[in-house]
């Protein structure tokens, strides 16, 4: 894990405000490490500039608090919502993830590139690309 930490992948303003424990279990922690090593670090390395994690791991209670779906990869430590700070650069980051042929499960342009959702599941490298 060169560019990202477990801390930044688990921090949450909502969890802090609502006093929700967002500590991942061992399986979710292991999944976060794989997400970083296989997808996020390679993407950041080529991008060459900071990438901010808006949302990474979410405990079940936190996921409910933010209105996430129960099957969310975030709950298993397999997803991150990331941003470069601008929609224009988020679109470039999205396109870079495709060009790099990263082993993602899902790559989602959220709300006109307000942020990018990317997930990794070692058992499901379907490379699904969505625009929501």
PDB file of N, CA and C in Angstrom, residues 64-129:
ATOM      1  N   UNK A  64     -26.197   1.846   6.249  1.00  0.00           N
ATOM      2  CA  UNK A  64     -27.614   2.192   6.420  1.00  0.00           C
ATOM      3  C   UNK A  64     -27.786   3.687   6.642  1.00  0.00           C
ATOM      4  N   UNK A  65     -26.894   4.278   7.418  1.00  0.00           N
ATOM      5  CA  UNK A  65     -26.988   5.710   7.726  1.00  0.00           C
ATOM      6  C   UNK A  65     -26.824   6.586   6.488  1.00  0.00           C
ATOM      7  N   UNK A  66     -26.015   6.132   5.515  1.00  0.00           N
ATOM      8  CA  UNK A  66     -25.811   6.923   4.297  1.00  0.00           C
ATOM      9  C   UNK A  66     -26.739   6.500   3.162  1.00  0.00           C
ATOM     10  N   UNK A  67     -27.621   5.552   3.432  1.00  0.00           N
ATOM     11  CA  UNK A  67     -28.587   5.118   2.423  1.00  0.00           C
ATOM     12  C   UNK A  67     -28.015   4.187   1.369  1.00  0.00           C
ATOM     13  N   UNK A  68     -26.934   3.479   1.708  1.00  0.00           N
ATOM     14  CA  UNK A  68     -26.335   2.530   0.767  1.00  0.00           C
ATOM     15  C   UNK A  68     -27.161   1.258   0.652  1.00  0.00           C
ATOM     16  N   UNK A  69     -26.996   0.563  -0.461  1.00  0.00           N
ATOM     17  CA  UNK A  69     -27.709  -0.694  -0.657  1.00  0.00           C
ATOM     18  C   UNK A  69     -27.039  -1.792   0.153  1.00  0.00           C
ATOM     19  N   UNK A  70     -27.811  -2.761   0.577  1.00  0.00           N
ATOM     20  CA  UNK A  70     -27.285  -3.807   1.466  1.00  0.00           C
ATOM     21  C   UNK A  70     -26.224  -4.679   0.801  1.00  0.00           C
ATOM     22  N   UNK A  71     -26.215  -4.735  -0.524  1.00  0.00           N
ATOM     23  CA  UNK A  71     -25.241  -5.562  -1.242  1.00  0.00           C
ATOM     24  C   UNK A  71     -24.002  -4.770  -1.671  1.00  0.00           C
ATOM     25  N   UNK A  72     -23.843  -3.563  -1.164  1.00  0.00           N
ATOM     26  CA  UNK A  72     -22.742  -2.693  -1.560  1.00  0.00           C
ATOM     27  C   UNK A  72     -21.377  -3.328  -1.305  1.00  0.00           C
ATOM     28  N   UNK A  73     -20.500  -3.207  -2.281  1.00  0.00           N
ATOM     29  CA  UNK A  73     -19.123  -3.664  -2.113  1.00  0.00           C
ATOM     30  C   UNK A  73     -18.406  -2.880  -1.020  1.00  0.00           C
ATOM     31  N   UNK A  74     -18.885  -1.687  -0.720  1.00  0.00           N
ATOM     32  CA  UNK A  74     -18.284  -0.898   0.363  1.00  0.00           C
ATOM     33  C   UNK A  74     -18.341  -1.669   1.684  1.00  0.00           C
ATOM     34  N   UNK A  75     -19.414  -2.411   1.907  1.00  0.00           N
ATOM     35  CA  UNK A  75     -19.597  -3.135   3.172  1.00  0.00           C
ATOM     36  C   UNK A  75     -18.623  -4.297   3.338  1.00  0.00           C
ATOM     37  N   UNK A  76     -18.017  -4.718   2.251  1.00  0.00           N
ATOM     38  CA  UNK A  76     -17.064  -5.829   2.298  1.00  0.00           C
ATOM     39  C   UNK A  76     -15.627  -5.355   2.098  1.00  0.00           C
ATOM     40  N   UNK A  77     -15.437  -4.026   2.041  1.00  0.00           N
ATOM     41  CA  UNK A  77     -14.103  -3.481   1.852  1.00  0.00           C
ATOM     42  C   UNK A  77     -13.594  -3.624   0.434  1.00  0.00           C
ATOM     43  N   UNK A  78     -14.510  -3.732  -0.512  1.00  0.00           N
ATOM     44  CA  UNK A  78     -14.134  -3.972  -1.898  1.00  0.00           C
ATOM     45  C   UNK A  78     -14.316  -2.762  -2.807  1.00  0.00           C
ATOM     46  N   UNK A  79     -14.695  -1.600  -2.257  1.00  0.00           N
ATOM     47  CA  UNK A  79     -14.993  -0.451  -3.124  1.00  0.00           C
ATOM     48  C   UNK A  79     -14.541   0.847  -2.494  1.00  0.00           C
ATOM     49  N   UNK A  80     -14.277   1.805  -3.384  1.00  0.00           N
ATOM     50  CA  UNK A  80     -13.959   3.162  -2.948  1.00  0.00           C
ATOM     51  C   UNK A  80     -14.583   4.151  -3.920  1.00  0.00           C
ATOM     52  N   UNK A  81     -15.086   5.224  -3.365  1.00  0.00           N
ATOM     53  CA  UNK A  81     -15.532   6.366  -4.157  1.00  0.00           C
ATOM     54  C   UNK A  81     -14.388   7.361  -4.094  1.00  0.00           C
ATOM     55  N   UNK A  82     -13.883   7.747  -5.256  1.00  0.00           N
ATOM     56  CA  UNK A  82     -12.679   8.574  -5.317  1.00  0.00           C
ATOM     57  C   UNK A  82     -12.905   9.820  -6.152  1.00  0.00           C
ATOM     58  N   UNK A  83     -12.064  10.809  -5.923  1.00  0.00           N
ATOM     59  CA  UNK A  83     -12.150  12.045  -6.692  1.00  0.00           C
ATOM     60  C   UNK A  83     -10.774  12.682  -6.825  1.00  0.00           C
ATOM     61  N   UNK A  84     -10.637  13.436  -7.897  1.00  0.00           N
ATOM     62  CA  UNK A  84      -9.437  14.232  -8.128  1.00  0.00           C
ATOM     63  C   UNK A  84      -9.682  15.678  -7.708  1.00  0.00           C
ATOM     64  N   UNK A  85     -10.944  16.017  -7.506  1.00  0.00           N
ATOM     65  CA  UNK A  85     -11.316  17.374  -7.123  1.00  0.00           C
ATOM     66  C   UNK A  85     -12.147  18.099  -8.162  1.00  0.00           C
ATOM     67  N   UNK A  86     -12.109  17.623  -9.413  1.00  0.00           N
ATOM     68  CA  UNK A  86     -12.932  18.246 -10.455  1.00  0.00           C
ATOM     69  C   UNK A  86     -13.607  17.169 -11.301  1.00  0.00           C
ATOM     70  N   UNK A  87     -14.750  17.513 -11.853  1.00  0.00           N
ATOM     71  CA  UNK A  87     -15.450  16.570 -12.734  1.00  0.00           C
ATOM     72  C   UNK A  87     -14.607  16.245 -13.966  1.00  0.00           C
ATOM     73  N   UNK A  88     -13.970  17.263 -14.505  1.00  0.00           N
ATOM     74  CA  UNK A  88     -13.156  17.062 -15.703  1.00  0.00           C
ATOM     75  C   UNK A  88     -12.044  16.049 -15.438  1.00  0.00           C
ATOM     76  N   UNK A  89     -11.331  16.214 -14.343  1.00  0.00           N
ATOM     77  CA  UNK A  89     -10.268  15.262 -14.025  1.00  0.00           C
ATOM     78  C   UNK A  89     -10.809  13.919 -13.562  1.00  0.00           C
ATOM     79  N   UNK A  90     -11.978  13.902 -12.928  1.00  0.00           N
ATOM     80  CA  UNK A  90     -12.589  12.621 -12.567  1.00  0.00           C
ATOM     81  C   UNK A  90     -12.903  11.818 -13.828  1.00  0.00           C
ATOM     82  N   UNK A  91     -13.355  12.495 -14.872  1.00  0.00           N
ATOM     83  CA  UNK A  91     -13.618  11.808 -16.139  1.00  0.00           C
ATOM     84  C   UNK A  91     -12.318  11.255 -16.722  1.00  0.00           C
ATOM     85  N   UNK A  92     -11.255  12.032 -16.657  1.00  0.00           N
ATOM     86  CA  UNK A  92      -9.958  11.559 -17.143  1.00  0.00           C
ATOM     87  C   UNK A  92      -9.468  10.360 -16.332  1.00  0.00           C
ATOM     88  N   UNK A  93      -9.677  10.400 -15.021  1.00  0.00           N
ATOM     89  CA  UNK A  93      -9.288   9.285 -14.156  1.00  0.00           C
ATOM     90  C   UNK A  93     -10.083   8.030 -14.505  1.00  0.00           C
ATOM     91  N   UNK A  94     -11.370   8.201 -14.728  1.00  0.00           N
ATOM     92  CA  UNK A  94     -12.269   7.113 -15.138  1.00  0.00           C
ATOM     93  C   UNK A  94     -11.750   6.472 -16.431  1.00  0.00           C
ATOM     94  N   UNK A  95     -11.457   7.301 -17.403  1.00  0.00           N
ATOM     95  CA  UNK A  95     -10.963   6.807 -18.694  1.00  0.00           C
ATOM     96  C   UNK A  95      -9.599   6.142 -18.549  1.00  0.00           C
ATOM     97  N   UNK A  96      -8.765   6.668 -17.650  1.00  0.00           N
ATOM     98  CA  UNK A  96      -7.463   6.064 -17.401  1.00  0.00           C
ATOM     99  C   UNK A  96      -7.613   4.660 -16.810  1.00  0.00           C
ATOM    100  N   UNK A  97      -8.542   4.491 -15.894  1.00  0.00           N
ATOM    101  CA  UNK A  97      -8.782   3.165 -15.290  1.00  0.00           C
ATOM    102  C   UNK A  97      -9.141   2.146 -16.365  1.00  0.00           C
ATOM    103  N   UNK A  98      -9.885   2.582 -17.370  1.00  0.00           N
ATOM    104  CA  UNK A  98     -10.249   1.691 -18.477  1.00  0.00           C
ATOM    105  C   UNK A  98      -9.020   1.385 -19.337  1.00  0.00           C
ATOM    106  N   UNK A  99      -8.281   2.430 -19.713  1.00  0.00           N
ATOM    107  CA  UNK A  99      -7.093   2.260 -20.568  1.00  0.00           C
ATOM    108  C   UNK A  99      -6.033   1.372 -19.922  1.00  0.00           C
ATOM    109  N   UNK A 100      -5.895   1.475 -18.601  1.00  0.00           N
ATOM    110  CA  UNK A 100      -4.907   0.665 -17.890  1.00  0.00           C
ATOM    111  C   UNK A 100      -5.324  -0.798 -17.776  1.00  0.00           C
ATOM    112  N   UNK A 101      -6.570  -1.083 -18.143  1.00  0.00           N
ATOM    113  CA  UNK A 101      -7.095  -2.448 -18.063  1.00  0.00           C
ATOM    114  C   UNK A 101      -6.976  -3.008 -16.642  1.00  0.00           C
ATOM    115  N   UNK A 102      -7.309  -2.148 -15.678  1.00  0.00           N
ATOM    116  CA  UNK A 102      -7.263  -2.566 -14.276  1.00  0.00           C
ATOM    117  C   UNK A 102      -8.282  -3.664 -14.019  1.00  0.00           C
ATOM    118  N   UNK A 103      -8.019  -4.551 -13.067  1.00  0.00           N
ATOM    119  CA  UNK A 103      -8.914  -5.680 -12.795  1.00  0.00           C
ATOM    120  C   UNK A 103     -10.090  -5.309 -11.887  1.00  0.00           C
ATOM    121  N   UNK A 104     -10.856  -4.301 -12.283  1.00  0.00           N
ATOM    122  CA  UNK A 104     -11.976  -3.880 -11.442  1.00  0.00           C
ATOM    123  C   UNK A 104     -13.199  -4.751 -11.671  1.00  0.00           C
ATOM    124  N   UNK A 105     -14.035  -4.762 -10.677  1.00  0.00           N
ATOM    125  CA  UNK A 105     -15.340  -5.411 -10.791  1.00  0.00           C
ATOM    126  C   UNK A 105     -16.316  -4.412 -11.419  1.00  0.00           C
ATOM    127  N   UNK A 106     -16.392  -3.224 -10.817  1.00  0.00           N
ATOM    128  CA  UNK A 106     -17.240  -2.161 -11.342  1.00  0.00           C
ATOM    129  C   UNK A 106     -16.474  -0.845 -11.378  1.00  0.00           C
ATOM    130  N   UNK A 107     -16.741  -0.069 -12.400  1.00  0.00           N
ATOM    131  CA  UNK A 107     -16.246   1.293 -12.523  1.00  0.00           C
ATOM    132  C   UNK A 107     -17.472   2.134 -12.850  1.00  0.00           C
ATOM    133  N   UNK A 108     -17.780   3.066 -11.955  1.00  0.00           N
ATOM    134  CA  UNK A 108     -19.026   3.823 -12.109  1.00  0.00           C
ATOM    135  C   UNK A 108     -18.750   5.317 -12.098  1.00  0.00           C
ATOM    136  N   UNK A 109     -19.230   5.980 -13.135  1.00  0.00           N
ATOM    137  CA  UNK A 109     -19.258   7.439 -13.184  1.00  0.00           C
ATOM    138  C   UNK A 109     -20.493   7.841 -12.401  1.00  0.00           C
ATOM    139  N   UNK A 110     -20.303   8.455 -11.263  1.00  0.00           N
ATOM    140  CA  UNK A 110     -21.413   8.854 -10.405  1.00  0.00           C
ATOM    141  C   UNK A 110     -21.810  10.309 -10.673  1.00  0.00           C
ATOM    142  N   UNK A 111     -23.021  10.481 -11.144  1.00  0.00           N
ATOM    143  CA  UNK A 111     -23.645  11.808 -11.283  1.00  0.00           C
ATOM    144  C   UNK A 111     -22.811  12.774 -12.124  1.00  0.00           C
ATOM    145  N   UNK A 112     -22.474  12.343 -13.336  1.00  0.00           N
ATOM    146  CA  UNK A 112     -21.719  13.220 -14.216  1.00  0.00           C
ATOM    147  C   UNK A 112     -20.319  13.490 -13.720  1.00  0.00           C
ATOM    148  N   UNK A 113     -19.676  12.450 -13.223  1.00  0.00           N
ATOM    149  CA  UNK A 113     -18.296  12.492 -12.741  1.00  0.00           C
ATOM    150  C   UNK A 113     -18.107  13.356 -11.496  1.00  0.00           C
ATOM    151  N   UNK A 114     -19.158  13.433 -10.652  1.00  0.00           N
ATOM    152  CA  UNK A 114     -18.938  14.088  -9.350  1.00  0.00           C
ATOM    153  C   UNK A 114     -17.900  13.306  -8.570  1.00  0.00           C
ATOM    154  N   UNK A 115     -17.927  11.995  -8.720  1.00  0.00           N
ATOM    155  CA  UNK A 115     -16.910  11.112  -8.177  1.00  0.00           C
ATOM    156  C   UNK A 115     -16.912   9.831  -8.989  1.00  0.00           C
ATOM    157  N   UNK A 116     -15.921   8.989  -8.759  1.00  0.00           N
ATOM    158  CA  UNK A 116     -15.791   7.713  -9.453  1.00  0.00           C
ATOM    159  C   UNK A 116     -15.833   6.600  -8.411  1.00  0.00           C
ATOM    160  N   UNK A 117     -16.688   5.630  -8.648  1.00  0.00           N
ATOM    161  CA  UNK A 117     -16.762   4.437  -7.802  1.00  0.00           C
ATOM    162  C   UNK A 117     -15.960   3.352  -8.515  1.00  0.00           C
ATOM    163  N   UNK A 118     -15.069   2.701  -7.766  1.00  0.00           N
ATOM    164  CA  UNK A 118     -14.315   1.590  -8.342  1.00  0.00           C
ATOM    165  C   UNK A 118     -14.264   0.468  -7.311  1.00  0.00           C
ATOM    166  N   UNK A 119     -14.481  -0.752  -7.776  1.00  0.00           N
ATOM    167  CA  UNK A 119     -14.470  -1.882  -6.846  1.00  0.00           C
ATOM    168  C   UNK A 119     -13.599  -3.006  -7.381  1.00  0.00           C
ATOM    169  N   UNK A 120     -13.142  -3.836  -6.453  1.00  0.00           N
ATOM    170  CA  UNK A 120     -12.316  -4.988  -6.790  1.00  0.00           C
ATOM    171  C   UNK A 120     -12.805  -6.186  -5.993  1.00  0.00           C
ATOM    172  N   UNK A 121     -13.072  -7.265  -6.703  1.00  0.00           N
ATOM    173  CA  UNK A 121     -13.473  -8.537  -6.093  1.00  0.00           C
ATOM    174  C   UNK A 121     -12.681  -9.615  -6.819  1.00  0.00           C
ATOM    175  N   UNK A 122     -11.757 -10.236  -6.131  1.00  0.00           N
ATOM    176  CA  UNK A 122     -10.876 -11.217  -6.773  1.00  0.00           C
ATOM    177  C   UNK A 122     -11.642 -12.348  -7.448  1.00  0.00           C
ATOM    178  N   UNK A 123     -12.881 -12.570  -7.031  1.00  0.00           N
ATOM    179  CA  UNK A 123     -13.695 -13.638  -7.605  1.00  0.00           C
ATOM    180  C   UNK A 123     -14.647 -13.139  -8.690  1.00  0.00           C
ATOM    181  N   UNK A 124     -14.585 -11.843  -9.011  1.00  0.00           N
ATOM    182  CA  UNK A 124     -15.533 -11.280  -9.978  1.00  0.00           C
ATOM    183  C   UNK A 124     -14.908 -10.072 -10.688  1.00  0.00           C
ATOM    184  N   UNK A 125     -14.061 -10.353 -11.664  1.00  0.00           N
ATOM    185  CA  UNK A 125     -13.415  -9.287 -12.434  1.00  0.00           C
ATOM    186  C   UNK A 125     -14.257  -9.077 -13.702  1.00  0.00           C
ATOM    187  N   UNK A 126     -15.467  -8.573 -13.527  1.00  0.00           N
ATOM    188  CA  UNK A 126     -16.381  -8.458 -14.670  1.00  0.00           C
ATOM    189  C   UNK A 126     -16.165  -7.206 -15.504  1.00  0.00           C
ATOM    190  N   UNK A 127     -15.458  -6.218 -14.955  1.00  0.00           N
ATOM    191  CA  UNK A 127     -15.170  -4.973 -15.665  1.00  0.00           C
ATOM    192  C   UNK A 127     -16.440  -4.291 -16.165  1.00  0.00           C
ATOM    193  N   UNK A 128     -17.397  -4.229 -15.287  1.00  0.00           N
ATOM    194  CA  UNK A 128     -18.656  -3.552 -15.594  1.00  0.00           C
ATOM    195  C   UNK A 128     -18.442  -2.040 -15.518  1.00  0.00           C
ATOM    196  N   UNK A 129     -18.849  -1.339 -16.560  1.00  0.00           N
ATOM    197  CA  UNK A 129     -18.699   0.107 -16.627  1.00  0.00           C
ATOM    198  C   UNK A 129     -20.093   0.722 -16.689  1.00  0.00           C
TER     199      UNK A 129
END
